[in-house]
Amino acid sequence: MNKKLIISDLSLVLENNKDKNKVLTNVNFDLEESEIGCILGPSGCGKSSLLRAIAGFENINSGSILKDGVCISNSLENTPVQDRKMGMVFQDYALFPNMDIKTNVAFGLKNNTKKEKEDRVNHLLDMVGLGKYKDKYPHELSGGEQQRVALIRALAPSPDILLLDEPFSNIDADIKEDLVSDIRDLLKELSITSIIVTHDQNEAFNIADKVAIMNNGKVEQIGNAYDIYHKPVNKFVADFIGLGVFIPITRNKNGQLETPLGMIEKDKLSEKHVPAKDLEMLLRPDDIIHNDESAIMAVVVEKQFRGAEFLYKLLYNDKYPLLCFAPSHHNHKIGEAIGIELEIEHYVIFEK
């Protein structure tokens, strides 16, 4: 079965929205079979409303949602939640506290024999390493273990598409990275088309094949993690994703582009058209290399120790803030001037 999802020109106004402003405006997003997609954005941007519309909890006002080439939502009809063959994993796990783990996982298996249910539950529990906990209750498990149970409960009925709403927000940071990796491996092993909502870009980058950046109910950019980080289409995406600063650009009398740190090389310009004036360039910490031999000096104004490296916040020429990663054995003091050099693969330029 082709488990493809296509969202076209979707707009949504919630009934309890007194101002009747659109929560979602002309959203376009699609996923191929077995792809993991992520809807990433700040709080209140509309990402959870989009997930609820896909699940069928909200009726859309315009546009359409197609699954397997069949329309399941438009302005005239809305396929019921139970008929969409989608699984849902909630932020708070939503496990039944009065049921043991095996009964929780089996909850959605309505039309299976007792033996089929038992085999399916045991198989899924073993896949996530929780087989020995099947007789325990949710409160007896850790947060990461409960999240795995919530995941396989949603997977038990073999949904075509899995929807996950902030699934890692209640997980301790020290186990989150491994859990994200494990869940990605599981979804890929089962070839489940999935959509995850999060405000955490590290989660998005670690788990998703395709990321949609949302802001104020609109999709600003869709792409893989690398392109979104290195090739943001506008200043919102550039500022929201990763760390970075903007420095001004001027044109000299020969029409060449200059920054406070030097001339811009034409063969490293981003592909989009560069307007004539009022320009800024994005600089990531990895665009600036610490080099004690460099003639370009910047003053350390703040530093953050990150184990293997420092993140230095610098000030160049008493005016321009910069960011720089350096190995942690380069332990410079606040107020010290250090050598830096640019190492930019291509310039990302925006209008002010």
PDB file of N, CA, C and O in Angstrom, residues 101-132:
ATOM      1  N   ILE A 101       1.083  -3.351  31.486  1.00  0.00           N
ATOM      2  CA  ILE A 101       1.700  -2.925  30.224  1.00  0.00           C
ATOM      3  C   ILE A 101       1.165  -3.722  29.039  1.00  0.00           C
ATOM      4  O   ILE A 101       0.831  -3.152  27.992  1.00  0.00           O
ATOM      5  N   LYS A 102       1.052  -5.022  29.182  1.00  0.00           N
ATOM      6  CA  LYS A 102       0.584  -5.836  28.055  1.00  0.00           C
ATOM      7  C   LYS A 102      -0.853  -5.490  27.677  1.00  0.00           C
ATOM      8  O   LYS A 102      -1.213  -5.492  26.490  1.00  0.00           O
ATOM      9  N   THR A 103      -1.677  -5.128  28.660  1.00  0.00           N
ATOM     10  CA  THR A 103      -3.065  -4.758  28.377  1.00  0.00           C
ATOM     11  C   THR A 103      -3.135  -3.378  27.728  1.00  0.00           C
ATOM     12  O   THR A 103      -3.961  -3.145  26.842  1.00  0.00           O
ATOM     13  N   ASN A 104      -2.262  -2.477  28.157  1.00  0.00           N
ATOM     14  CA  ASN A 104      -2.176  -1.174  27.508  1.00  0.00           C
ATOM     15  C   ASN A 104      -1.842  -1.325  26.031  1.00  0.00           C
ATOM     16  O   ASN A 104      -2.475  -0.706  25.176  1.00  0.00           O
ATOM     17  N   VAL A 105      -0.831  -2.133  25.731  1.00  0.00           N
ATOM     18  CA  VAL A 105      -0.387  -2.300  24.344  1.00  0.00           C
ATOM     19  C   VAL A 105      -1.473  -2.953  23.502  1.00  0.00           C
ATOM     20  O   VAL A 105      -1.665  -2.619  22.321  1.00  0.00           O
ATOM     21  N   ALA A 106      -2.219  -3.862  24.097  1.00  0.00           N
ATOM     22  CA  ALA A 106      -3.251  -4.608  23.355  1.00  0.00           C
ATOM     23  C   ALA A 106      -4.547  -3.824  23.183  1.00  0.00           C
ATOM     24  O   ALA A 106      -5.466  -4.295  22.490  1.00  0.00           O
ATOM     25  N   PHE A 107      -4.640  -2.636  23.769  1.00  0.00           N
ATOM     26  CA  PHE A 107      -5.907  -1.912  23.828  1.00  0.00           C
ATOM     27  C   PHE A 107      -6.527  -1.684  22.454  1.00  0.00           C
ATOM     28  O   PHE A 107      -7.744  -1.785  22.283  1.00  0.00           O
ATOM     29  N   GLY A 108      -5.723  -1.370  21.448  1.00  0.00           N
ATOM     30  CA  GLY A 108      -6.270  -1.057  20.128  1.00  0.00           C
ATOM     31  C   GLY A 108      -6.490  -2.265  19.238  1.00  0.00           C
ATOM     32  O   GLY A 108      -6.948  -2.116  18.094  1.00  0.00           O
ATOM     33  N   LEU A 109      -6.201  -3.450  19.724  1.00  0.00           N
ATOM     34  CA  LEU A 109      -6.363  -4.667  18.922  1.00  0.00           C
ATOM     35  C   LEU A 109      -7.766  -5.230  19.148  1.00  0.00           C
ATOM     36  O   LEU A 109      -7.974  -6.135  19.946  1.00  0.00           O
ATOM     37  N   LYS A 110      -8.729  -4.680  18.427  1.00  0.00           N
ATOM     38  CA  LYS A 110     -10.140  -5.004  18.676  1.00  0.00           C
ATOM     39  C   LYS A 110     -10.603  -6.271  17.962  1.00  0.00           C
ATOM     40  O   LYS A 110     -11.468  -6.999  18.468  1.00  0.00           O
ATOM     41  N   ASN A 111     -10.066  -6.525  16.786  1.00  0.00           N
ATOM     42  CA  ASN A 111     -10.594  -7.616  15.957  1.00  0.00           C
ATOM     43  C   ASN A 111      -9.648  -8.804  15.857  1.00  0.00           C
ATOM     44  O   ASN A 111      -9.706  -9.577  14.905  1.00  0.00           O
ATOM     45  N   ASN A 112      -8.789  -8.947  16.845  1.00  0.00           N
ATOM     46  CA  ASN A 112      -7.827 -10.038  16.838  1.00  0.00           C
ATOM     47  C   ASN A 112      -8.227 -11.107  17.848  1.00  0.00           C
ATOM     48  O   ASN A 112      -8.890 -10.827  18.853  1.00  0.00           O
ATOM     49  N   THR A 113      -7.799 -12.325  17.568  1.00  0.00           N
ATOM     50  CA  THR A 113      -8.021 -13.399  18.539  1.00  0.00           C
ATOM     51  C   THR A 113      -7.098 -13.187  19.735  1.00  0.00           C
ATOM     52  O   THR A 113      -6.144 -12.398  19.676  1.00  0.00           O
ATOM     53  N   LYS A 114      -7.370 -13.894  20.803  1.00  0.00           N
ATOM     54  CA  LYS A 114      -6.546 -13.786  22.001  1.00  0.00           C
ATOM     55  C   LYS A 114      -5.099 -14.140  21.700  1.00  0.00           C
ATOM     56  O   LYS A 114      -4.162 -13.468  22.151  1.00  0.00           O
ATOM     57  N   LYS A 115      -4.897 -15.189  20.890  1.00  0.00           N
ATOM     58  CA  LYS A 115      -3.542 -15.621  20.536  1.00  0.00           C
ATOM     59  C   LYS A 115      -2.851 -14.575  19.666  1.00  0.00           C
ATOM     60  O   LYS A 115      -1.656 -14.266  19.850  1.00  0.00           O
ATOM     61  N   GLU A 116      -3.579 -14.011  18.731  1.00  0.00           N
ATOM     62  CA  GLU A 116      -3.003 -12.975  17.862  1.00  0.00           C
ATOM     63  C   GLU A 116      -2.605 -11.757  18.680  1.00  0.00           C
ATOM     64  O   GLU A 116      -1.541 -11.166  18.454  1.00  0.00           O
ATOM     65  N   LYS A 117      -3.459 -11.356  19.605  1.00  0.00           N
ATOM     66  CA  LYS A 117      -3.134 -10.219  20.468  1.00  0.00           C
ATOM     67  C   LYS A 117      -1.870 -10.500  21.277  1.00  0.00           C
ATOM     68  O   LYS A 117      -0.971  -9.663  21.365  1.00  0.00           O
ATOM     69  N   GLU A 118      -1.817 -11.659  21.874  1.00  0.00           N
ATOM     70  CA  GLU A 118      -0.678 -12.014  22.715  1.00  0.00           C
ATOM     71  C   GLU A 118       0.624 -12.023  21.909  1.00  0.00           C
ATOM     72  O   GLU A 118       1.643 -11.487  22.358  1.00  0.00           O
ATOM     73  N   ASP A 119       0.572 -12.594  20.710  1.00  0.00           N
ATOM     74  CA  ASP A 119       1.775 -12.651  19.873  1.00  0.00           C
ATOM     75  C   ASP A 119       2.214 -11.256  19.441  1.00  0.00           C
ATOM     76  O   ASP A 119       3.412 -10.946  19.456  1.00  0.00           O
ATOM     77  N   ARG A 120       1.255 -10.420  19.069  1.00  0.00           N
ATOM     78  CA  ARG A 120       1.582  -9.068  18.614  1.00  0.00           C
ATOM     79  C   ARG A 120       2.171  -8.248  19.757  1.00  0.00           C
ATOM     80  O   ARG A 120       3.169  -7.538  19.578  1.00  0.00           O
ATOM     81  N   VAL A 121       1.559  -8.327  20.929  1.00  0.00           N
ATOM     82  CA  VAL A 121       2.026  -7.575  22.086  1.00  0.00           C
ATOM     83  C   VAL A 121       3.432  -8.021  22.480  1.00  0.00           C
ATOM     84  O   VAL A 121       4.329  -7.189  22.715  1.00  0.00           O
ATOM     85  N   ASN A 122       3.644  -9.333  22.550  1.00  0.00           N
ATOM     86  CA  ASN A 122       4.966  -9.842  22.937  1.00  0.00           C
ATOM     87  C   ASN A 122       6.036  -9.431  21.925  1.00  0.00           C
ATOM     88  O   ASN A 122       7.164  -9.075  22.302  1.00  0.00           O
ATOM     89  N   HIS A 123       5.682  -9.467  20.644  1.00  0.00           N
ATOM     90  CA  HIS A 123       6.630  -9.091  19.597  1.00  0.00           C
ATOM     91  C   HIS A 123       7.042  -7.628  19.733  1.00  0.00           C
ATOM     92  O   HIS A 123       8.246  -7.299  19.682  1.00  0.00           O
ATOM     93  N   LEU A 124       6.077  -6.746  19.929  1.00  0.00           N
ATOM     94  CA  LEU A 124       6.380  -5.325  20.034  1.00  0.00           C
ATOM     95  C   LEU A 124       7.148  -5.004  21.313  1.00  0.00           C
ATOM     96  O   LEU A 124       8.086  -4.191  21.298  1.00  0.00           O
ATOM     97  N   LEU A 125       6.763  -5.614  22.418  1.00  0.00           N
ATOM     98  CA  LEU A 125       7.487  -5.384  23.667  1.00  0.00           C
ATOM     99  C   LEU A 125       8.937  -5.836  23.561  1.00  0.00           C
ATOM    100  O   LEU A 125       9.853  -5.167  24.053  1.00  0.00           O
ATOM    101  N   ASP A 126       9.154  -6.961  22.901  1.00  0.00           N
ATOM    102  CA  ASP A 126      10.524  -7.443  22.706  1.00  0.00           C
ATOM    103  C   ASP A 126      11.315  -6.496  21.806  1.00  0.00           C
ATOM    104  O   ASP A 126      12.522  -6.298  22.007  1.00  0.00           O
ATOM    105  N   MET A 127      10.653  -5.898  20.813  1.00  0.00           N
ATOM    106  CA  MET A 127      11.343  -4.985  19.904  1.00  0.00           C
ATOM    107  C   MET A 127      11.897  -3.766  20.634  1.00  0.00           C
ATOM    108  O   MET A 127      12.945  -3.225  20.248  1.00  0.00           O
ATOM    109  N   VAL A 128      11.214  -3.326  21.687  1.00  0.00           N
ATOM    110  CA  VAL A 128      11.683  -2.149  22.435  1.00  0.00           C
ATOM    111  C   VAL A 128      12.317  -2.539  23.771  1.00  0.00           C
ATOM    112  O   VAL A 128      12.541  -1.679  24.632  1.00  0.00           O
ATOM    113  N   GLY A 129      12.614  -3.819  23.942  1.00  0.00           N
ATOM    114  CA  GLY A 129      13.329  -4.278  25.124  1.00  0.00           C
ATOM    115  C   GLY A 129      12.544  -4.230  26.412  1.00  0.00           C
ATOM    116  O   GLY A 129      13.121  -4.104  27.498  1.00  0.00           O
ATOM    117  N   LEU A 130      11.211  -4.360  26.321  1.00  0.00           N
ATOM    118  CA  LEU A 130      10.380  -4.269  27.517  1.00  0.00           C
ATOM    119  C   LEU A 130       9.585  -5.543  27.796  1.00  0.00           C
ATOM    120  O   LEU A 130       8.632  -5.516  28.577  1.00  0.00           O
ATOM    121  N   GLY A 131       9.987  -6.629  27.181  1.00  0.00           N
ATOM    122  CA  GLY A 131       9.250  -7.875  27.354  1.00  0.00           C
ATOM    123  C   GLY A 131       9.130  -8.312  28.811  1.00  0.00           C
ATOM    124  O   GLY A 131       8.076  -8.810  29.236  1.00  0.00           O
ATOM    125  N   LYS A 132      10.169  -8.063  29.596  1.00  0.00           N
ATOM    126  CA  LYS A 132      10.155  -8.511  30.999  1.00  0.00           C
ATOM    127  C   LYS A 132       9.271  -7.630  31.885  1.00  0.00           C
ATOM    128  O   LYS A 132       9.033  -7.954  33.055  1.00  0.00           O
TER     129      LYS A 132
END
